Coordinates of C-alpha atoms in Angstrom, one line a residue:
M1350 CA 126.4 115.2 99.0
E1351 CA 128.7 112.5 97.8
P1352 CA 126.6 109.4 97.8
V1353 CA 128.3 106.2 99.0
S1354 CA 126.5 103.4 100.1
C1355 CA 125.7 99.9 101.6
D1356 CA 127.8 97.0 102.5
T1357 CA 126.6 93.4 102.3
L1358 CA 128.3 90.4 104.0
V1359 CA 127.8 86.6 104.0
A1360 CA 129.6 84.1 105.8
L1361 CA 129.3 80.0 104.9
P1362 CA 130.8 76.7 106.6
P1363 CA 133.4 76.4 107.6
S1364 CA 133.4 80.3 108.6
T1365 CA 130.5 80.2 110.7
E1366 CA 130.1 78.5 114.2
R1367 CA 127.3 76.1 113.1
Q1368 CA 126.3 74.7 109.9
Q1369 CA 124.6 77.7 109.1
I1370 CA 124.9 80.4 106.4
I1371 CA 124.8 84.0 107.8
F1372 CA 123.7 87.0 105.6
G1373 CA 124.0 90.8 106.6
K1374 CA 123.5 94.0 105.0
N1375 CA 123.3 97.8 106.1
S1376 CA 121.5 99.8 103.6
D1377 CA 123.0 103.2 103.2
R1378 CA 120.7 106.0 101.8
P1379 CA 119.8 109.4 102.3
C1380 CA 119.4 110.3 105.9
D1381 CA 115.5 111.8 105.6
E1382 CA 114.5 108.8 103.8
V1383 CA 112.2 106.1 105.6
Q1384 CA 112.9 102.6 105.2
E1385 CA 109.8 100.0 105.8
V1386 CA 109.8 96.5 106.2
V1387 CA 106.8 94.3 104.2
F1388 CA 105.8 91.2 103.9
Y1389 CA 104.0 89.7 100.8
P1390 CA 102.4 86.2 100.5
A1391 CA 103.0 83.8 97.4
K1392 CA 100.7 84.5 94.9
D1393 CA 99.7 82.7 91.3
H1394 CA 99.2 85.2 88.4
T1395 CA 97.0 85.1 85.3
P1396 CA 98.7 84.7 81.6
G1397 CA 99.2 88.1 80.2
Q1398 CA 99.6 89.9 83.8
K1399 CA 101.6 93.0 84.2
V1400 CA 103.4 94.0 87.3
E1401 CA 104.2 98.0 87.9
C1402 CA 107.6 98.1 89.4
T1403 CA 109.0 101.6 90.3
Y1404 CA 109.2 103.1 86.9
I1405 CA 108.0 100.7 84.3
Q1406 CA 105.7 97.9 83.8
I1407 CA 107.0 94.3 82.9
E1408 CA 105.5 91.0 82.2
Q1409 CA 104.5 89.0 85.6
A1410 CA 105.8 85.8 86.4
A1411 CA 103.1 82.9 86.6
H1412 CA 103.9 82.5 90.2
T1413 CA 105.8 84.6 93.0
H1414 CA 107.3 83.4 96.2
A1415 CA 106.7 84.7 99.8
V1416 CA 109.1 87.7 100.3
I1417 CA 110.0 89.8 103.4
L1418 CA 111.6 93.2 102.1
S1419 CA 113.5 95.9 103.9
R1420 CA 112.9 99.2 101.1
P1421 CA 112.8 102.6 100.8
A1422 CA 109.3 103.4 101.2
W1423 CA 108.9 105.4 97.8
L1424 CA 109.6 102.6 95.7
W1425 CA 108.2 99.4 94.4
G1426 CA 111.4 97.0 94.9
A1427 CA 113.8 96.4 97.7
E1428 CA 117.3 97.1 99.2
M1429 CA 117.4 93.7 100.9
G1430 CA 115.2 90.8 101.7
A1431 CA 114.6 87.2 101.8
N1432 CA 112.0 84.8 100.4
E1433 CA 110.5 81.5 101.8
H1434 CA 112.9 79.2 100.1
Q1435 CA 115.9 81.1 102.2
V1436 CA 117.2 83.1 99.1
C1437 CA 118.6 86.4 100.4
I1438 CA 119.8 89.3 98.1
G1439 CA 121.2 92.7 98.9
N1440 CA 122.2 95.0 96.2
E1441 CA 125.1 97.8 96.0
A1442 CA 125.4 100.6 93.7
V1443 CA 128.4 100.6 91.8
W1444 CA 129.8 103.2 89.2
G1445 CA 132.4 102.4 86.2
R1446 CA 133.5 103.0 82.9
L1447 CA 130.0 102.8 81.4
S1448 CA 127.8 105.6 82.4
A1449 CA 124.7 104.9 84.4
D1450 CA 121.8 105.5 82.5
E1451 CA 119.2 108.3 83.9
E1452 CA 116.5 106.8 81.4
E1453 CA 113.8 105.0 83.4
A1454 CA 114.2 101.1 83.4
L1455 CA 114.5 98.8 86.2
L1456 CA 116.2 100.0 89.1
G1457 CA 118.6 97.6 91.0
M1458 CA 116.4 97.5 93.9
D1459 CA 113.4 96.3 91.6
L1460 CA 115.8 93.5 90.7
V1461 CA 116.4 92.8 94.0
R1462 CA 112.6 91.9 94.7
L1463 CA 112.1 90.5 91.4
G1464 CA 114.7 87.9 92.0
L1465 CA 113.4 87.0 95.2
E1466 CA 109.8 86.7 93.8
R1467 CA 110.9 84.6 90.9
A1468 CA 113.7 82.3 92.0
D1469 CA 114.0 79.6 94.6
T1470 CA 117.9 79.3 94.7
A1471 CA 120.8 81.7 94.5
E1472 CA 121.9 80.3 91.1
K1473 CA 118.4 81.0 89.6
A1474 CA 118.2 84.3 91.1
V1475 CA 121.3 85.1 89.0
D1476 CA 119.3 83.9 85.8
V1477 CA 116.0 85.7 86.7
I1478 CA 118.2 89.0 87.3
T1479 CA 120.5 88.9 84.4
D1480 CA 117.4 88.0 82.1
L1481 CA 115.3 90.9 83.2
L1482 CA 118.6 93.1 82.8
E1483 CA 119.0 92.1 79.2
R1484 CA 115.2 92.5 78.4
Y1485 CA 114.5 95.6 80.1
G1486 CA 117.5 97.3 81.2
Q1487 CA 118.4 99.3 84.4
G1488 CA 118.2 102.7 85.0
G1489 CA 116.5 105.9 86.6
Q1490 CA 116.6 108.0 89.5
C1491 CA 117.5 106.4 92.4
M1492 CA 116.6 108.9 94.9
E1493 CA 113.5 110.7 95.6
D1494 CA 114.1 113.7 93.7
Q1495 CA 115.6 114.8 90.6
C1496 CA 119.1 115.1 91.7
G1497 CA 120.5 112.8 89.0
F1498 CA 121.6 109.9 91.3
T1499 CA 121.9 106.8 89.5
Y1500 CA 124.3 103.7 89.3
H1501 CA 125.0 100.5 88.2
N1502 CA 124.2 97.3 90.6
S1503 CA 126.1 94.5 92.2
F1504 CA 124.3 91.6 94.3
L1505 CA 125.0 89.3 96.8
I1506 CA 122.8 86.3 97.0
C1507 CA 122.8 83.3 98.9
D1508 CA 120.6 80.2 99.8
R1509 CA 121.0 77.0 101.9
K1510 CA 124.3 75.8 100.2
E1511 CA 126.0 78.7 98.5
A1512 CA 126.5 82.4 97.4
W1513 CA 126.6 84.2 94.1
L1514 CA 128.2 87.5 93.5
L1515 CA 126.6 89.0 90.4
E1516 CA 128.4 92.6 89.3
T1517 CA 126.6 94.7 86.3
S1518 CA 127.6 97.6 84.0
G1519 CA 124.6 98.2 82.0
K1520 CA 123.4 95.2 80.5
Y1521 CA 126.9 93.4 80.9
W1522 CA 127.5 91.2 83.8
A1523 CA 129.7 88.7 85.5
A1524 CA 128.9 86.2 88.4
E1525 CA 131.2 84.4 90.9
R1526 CA 130.1 81.5 92.9
V1527 CA 131.1 81.6 96.6
A1528 CA 131.0 78.0 98.0
E1529 CA 132.7 78.5 101.6
G1530 CA 134.3 81.1 103.6
H1531 CA 133.3 84.6 103.6
R1532 CA 132.7 87.4 101.0
N1533 CA 131.7 91.0 101.6
I1534 CA 131.1 93.8 99.0
S1535 CA 130.7 97.8 99.1
N1536 CA 130.3 100.1 96.1
E1537 CA 133.1 98.9 94.1
Y1538 CA 133.7 95.8 91.6
S1539 CA 135.4 93.3 93.0
I1540 CA 135.2 90.0 90.8
T1541 CA 138.5 89.6 89.0
T1542 CA 139.7 86.6 87.3
K1543 CA 137.6 83.9 88.7
I1544 CA 134.6 84.3 86.7
D1545 CA 131.9 81.3 86.8
R1546 CA 129.1 83.0 84.8
E1547 CA 129.2 86.0 82.4
H1548 CA 127.2 88.0 79.8
P1549 CA 128.1 86.3 76.1
G1550 CA 129.4 89.7 75.0
L1551 CA 131.3 90.9 77.9
R1552 CA 134.9 90.3 76.8
D1553 CA 133.9 91.6 73.3
Y1554 CA 132.7 94.5 74.4
A1555 CA 135.6 95.2 76.8
L1556 CA 137.8 94.3 73.8
S1557 CA 135.9 97.0 71.6
K1558 CA 136.6 99.9 74.0
A1559 CA 140.2 98.8 74.7
W1560 CA 139.7 98.0 78.1
W1561 CA 141.2 94.8 77.7
D1562 CA 144.2 93.6 75.2
G1563 CA 142.5 90.6 74.6
K1564 CA 145.7 88.6 75.6
S1565 CA 146.3 88.8 79.3
P1566 CA 143.8 87.0 81.9
F1567 CA 140.5 88.8 81.5
N1568 CA 139.8 90.8 84.8
F1569 CA 136.3 92.2 85.0
A1570 CA 136.9 94.6 87.9
A1571 CA 140.0 96.0 86.0
A1572 CA 138.2 96.1 82.7
Y1573 CA 134.8 98.1 83.6
S1574 CA 135.7 99.9 86.6
Y1575 CA 136.5 103.7 87.3
M1576 CA 140.4 104.2 88.2
N1577 CA 141.4 105.9 91.4
T1578 CA 138.1 108.0 91.9
A1579 CA 137.4 109.2 95.4
R1580 CA 134.3 107.5 95.7
I1581 CA 135.7 103.9 94.6
E1582 CA 138.5 104.4 97.3
A1583 CA 136.3 105.3 100.1
S1584 CA 134.1 102.0 99.3
G1585 CA 137.5 100.2 98.9
S1586 CA 138.4 101.0 102.7
R1587 CA 135.1 100.0 103.5
R1588 CA 135.3 96.8 101.9
C1589 CA 138.7 96.0 103.7
E1590 CA 137.6 96.8 106.9
G1591 CA 134.4 94.3 106.5
K1592 CA 136.9 91.6 105.3
K1593 CA 139.0 92.4 108.5
L1594 CA 135.9 92.0 110.8
L1595 CA 134.9 88.9 109.2
E1596 CA 138.3 87.2 109.5
R1597 CA 138.6 88.3 113.0
S1598 CA 135.9 85.6 113.8
N1599 CA 136.5 83.7 111.1
G1600 CA 135.0 80.1 112.2
H1601 CA 133.0 81.4 114.8
I1602 CA 130.6 83.7 112.7
T1603 CA 127.2 84.0 114.2
A1604 CA 124.3 86.3 113.8
E1605 CA 125.4 88.2 116.7
T1606 CA 129.0 88.6 114.9
M1607 CA 127.1 90.0 112.0
M1608 CA 125.0 92.6 114.1
S1609 CA 128.1 93.8 115.6
I1610 CA 129.6 94.4 112.4
L1611 CA 127.0 96.1 110.9
R1612 CA 126.8 98.2 114.1
D1613 CA 130.7 99.2 113.6
K1614 CA 131.2 102.9 112.8
D1615 CA 134.9 103.1 112.7
S1616 CA 135.0 100.9 109.9
G1617 CA 132.4 103.3 108.0
I1618 CA 130.2 100.4 107.8
N1619 CA 127.5 101.9 109.9
M1620 CA 127.2 105.1 108.1
E1621 CA 126.6 108.5 109.5
G1622 CA 125.8 111.8 107.9
M1623 CA 124.1 112.9 105.2
F1624 CA 124.2 109.3 103.8
M1625 CA 123.4 107.1 106.6
T1626 CA 122.4 103.7 107.7
T1627 CA 118.5 103.7 107.1
G1628 CA 118.0 100.0 107.6
S1629 CA 119.6 96.7 108.4
M1630 CA 119.0 93.1 108.2
V1631 CA 120.8 89.8 109.2
S1632 CA 119.7 86.2 108.2
V1633 CA 120.6 82.8 109.8
I1634 CA 120.3 80.0 107.0
P1635 CA 120.7 76.5 108.0
T1636 CA 122.3 74.1 105.5
D1637 CA 119.9 71.5 107.0
A1638 CA 116.8 72.0 104.8
S1639 CA 114.5 70.8 107.5
L1640 CA 115.2 73.8 109.6
P1641 CA 114.0 77.2 109.1
G1642 CA 116.0 80.5 108.4
V1643 CA 115.5 83.5 110.5
H1644 CA 115.5 86.9 109.1
Y1645 CA 116.2 89.9 111.4
F1646 CA 115.1 93.6 110.3
T1647 CA 115.6 96.8 112.0
A1648 CA 113.2 98.7 110.1
T1649 CA 115.2 101.8 111.5
P1650 CA 118.1 103.9 110.9
D1651 CA 121.4 103.2 112.4
P1652 CA 121.8 99.7 113.9
E1653 CA 123.7 100.7 117.1
R1654 CA 120.2 102.4 118.2
S1655 CA 118.2 99.8 116.6
V1656 CA 116.8 96.4 117.6
F1657 CA 117.1 93.4 115.1
K1658 CA 113.8 91.7 115.3
P1659 CA 113.2 88.2 113.9
F1660 CA 111.0 86.9 111.1
V1661 CA 110.2 83.3 110.0
F1662 CA 108.5 82.1 106.9
V1663 CA 105.5 80.0 108.1
K1664 CA 102.2 79.0 106.4
N1665 CA 99.3 81.6 107.1
I1666 CA 100.9 84.9 107.4
E1667 CA 98.4 87.2 105.9
R1668 CA 98.8 90.0 108.4
Q1669 CA 100.3 93.2 107.1
M1670 CA 102.9 94.6 109.0
E1671 CA 101.2 97.5 109.9
K1672 CA 103.9 99.4 112.6
T1673 CA 106.7 99.1 109.9
S1674 CA 104.8 100.0 107.0
S1675 CA 104.8 103.6 105.5
P1676 CA 101.3 105.3 104.4
S1677 CA 100.5 104.5 100.9
Y1678 CA 99.4 107.3 98.5
G1679 CA 98.7 105.0 95.7
A1680 CA 98.0 106.9 92.3
D1681 CA 98.2 110.4 94.1
D1682 CA 101.9 109.4 95.0
P1683 CA 104.3 112.1 93.7
V1684 CA 106.7 109.2 92.4
K1685 CA 103.8 107.7 90.1
K1686 CA 102.8 111.5 88.9
Q1687 CA 104.7 112.9 85.7
P1688 CA 106.9 114.8 86.1
R1689 CA 108.0 112.9 89.2
F1690 CA 109.2 114.0 92.6
Q1691 CA 107.4 117.4 92.8
R1692 CA 107.0 117.0 96.6
K1693 CA 108.1 114.4 99.5
P1694 CA 105.0 113.1 101.3
D1695 CA 105.3 112.1 104.7
R1696 CA 106.5 108.4 104.7
K1697 CA 107.3 107.8 108.5
H1698 CA 105.5 104.6 109.9
K1699 CA 104.7 104.1 113.3
L1700 CA 107.9 102.5 114.5
F1701 CA 109.9 105.1 112.7
V1702 CA 108.1 108.0 114.5
K1703 CA 108.7 106.6 117.9
H1704 CA 112.5 105.5 116.9
E1705 CA 113.5 109.0 115.8
V1706 CA 112.2 110.4 119.6
V1707 CA 114.2 107.5 121.1
A1708 CA 117.2 108.3 118.9
A1709 CA 117.2 111.9 120.1
I1710 CA 117.1 110.8 123.7
I1711 CA 120.0 108.6 123.3
E1712 CA 122.0 111.5 121.4
S1713 CA 121.4 114.1 124.3
H1714 CA 120.9 112.4 127.7
A1715 CA 123.9 110.1 127.9
D1716 CA 122.5 108.2 131.0
R1717 CA 118.8 107.8 129.9
G1718 CA 120.0 107.2 126.7
A1719 CA 122.2 104.1 128.1
K1720 CA 119.6 102.7 130.0
L1721 CA 117.2 102.6 126.7
V1722 CA 120.1 101.0 124.9
E1723 CA 120.4 98.4 127.2
R1724 CA 116.6 97.4 127.3
M1725 CA 116.7 97.4 123.4
R1726 CA 119.7 95.1 123.6
Q1727 CA 118.0 92.9 126.0
L1728 CA 115.2 92.5 123.9
E1729 CA 117.1 91.6 121.2
R1730 CA 119.1 89.0 123.2
E1731 CA 115.8 87.4 124.3
K1732 CA 114.5 87.2 120.6
I1733 CA 117.9 85.5 119.3
S1734 CA 117.8 83.1 122.1
E1735 CA 114.3 82.2 121.4
M1736 CA 115.3 81.8 117.9
D1737 CA 118.2 79.8 118.5
V1738 CA 115.9 77.0 119.8
I1739 CA 114.2 77.0 116.5
L1740 CA 117.2 77.0 114.4
C1741 CA 118.3 74.0 116.5
Y1742 CA 115.4 71.9 116.7
G1743 CA 112.9 73.2 113.9
L1744 CA 109.5 74.5 114.3
V1745 CA 107.3 72.7 116.7
E1746 CA 104.4 75.3 116.8
P1747 CA 104.7 77.4 113.5
D1748 CA 101.3 78.7 114.1
L1749 CA 102.9 80.6 117.0
L1750 CA 105.2 82.5 114.8
V1751 CA 102.7 84.0 112.3
D1752 CA 102.9 87.3 113.9
L1753 CA 106.5 87.0 115.3
F1754 CA 107.9 90.1 113.6
P1755 CA 104.7 92.1 114.4
R1756 CA 105.1 90.9 118.1
S1757 CA 108.7 91.9 118.3
V1758 CA 108.0 95.3 116.8
Q1759 CA 105.5 95.9 119.6
A1760 CA 107.9 94.7 122.3
E1761 CA 110.1 97.0 120.8
L1762 CA 107.7 99.9 121.3
S1763 CA 107.0 98.6 124.6
V1764 CA 110.4 99.4 125.6
Y1765 CA 110.5 102.8 124.5
G1766 CA 106.9 103.6 126.3
E1767 CA 108.8 102.7 129.5
K1768 CA 110.0 105.2 132.1
S1769 CA 113.7 105.5 131.7

């Protein structure tokens, strides 16, 4: 299995239809991996408190923001998510001239969650992630076994006014601000000569390795990338296709546009095979701070056969998302024990189990499957229509949205329970 994974996209005005920022990501992971969607409320923490990430403990922040996360069920961090300040982050696996470290440190997915929990703007998330990278490093197994699958990380981060692309290689990094238009990333470095922020030793290190001559304009991707590898060529193709799909709707990009792009199989963005799209996310963030953001998650594999369900940050969300939360094994989890990954426990949540059955029906029974897909799409259209009212006019009765996502999951399960 040659791992390739993930596409993350963002569109800002004037590329979007309204004064909105549209964010989307497909998380491409091993086909047997379960992705869960979970919510954590904002919380104050005592001085000196530690937080247990996937592999290591680090110092906890004084305050963490409320977050909604889509994540592989075996780890602490997240592939993608959003916080109460409408900051969204998705990460990508990238490989370069620096070897990715197998020594346990922070995973890129840990950095996604930490950025969301600790930053109230996209640029502050860049600060959080790069500071933690400098202090703790990145590394460790990125799959639930001892297969040696490790990588560096790139991050696409947005808020109500802008997006930032952050690309890392070990502790070194470069960041590019995106103020308008659209941008997408796959599994390759894409920051070239437009570098708005960078690690203070970035250029000196490249110079010391003879990756840059010190005279020509510094190009981050050219200096730190692999050259001509099959993995990067494949991701480059997906990035090119993603750009074309965004360009096709330029000026009119909506949540539906982004969902359609994430469902596109011809481009490779909706991945199939041993590595496949195991979870998807689309967020709609109005530039008007008086309006709420809406964040859609599938919590199931293959967005073509899934329903994007909405979540809105409102007060008093305390109910855990039972039907998209995987079983917890606590200290007995094989990920926590040494040596790690000696077995794989059942991590399937309730929606995942039902969706497995439905996906098999869609695959093997054309007429019955088509009817199921149409009911799923109808539910999705209804939810998008409901959210459009909120995005236009704001929250009139926020208490009615406290259990919006769990209710939407239950509606999806009801569709699956119908005779078809």
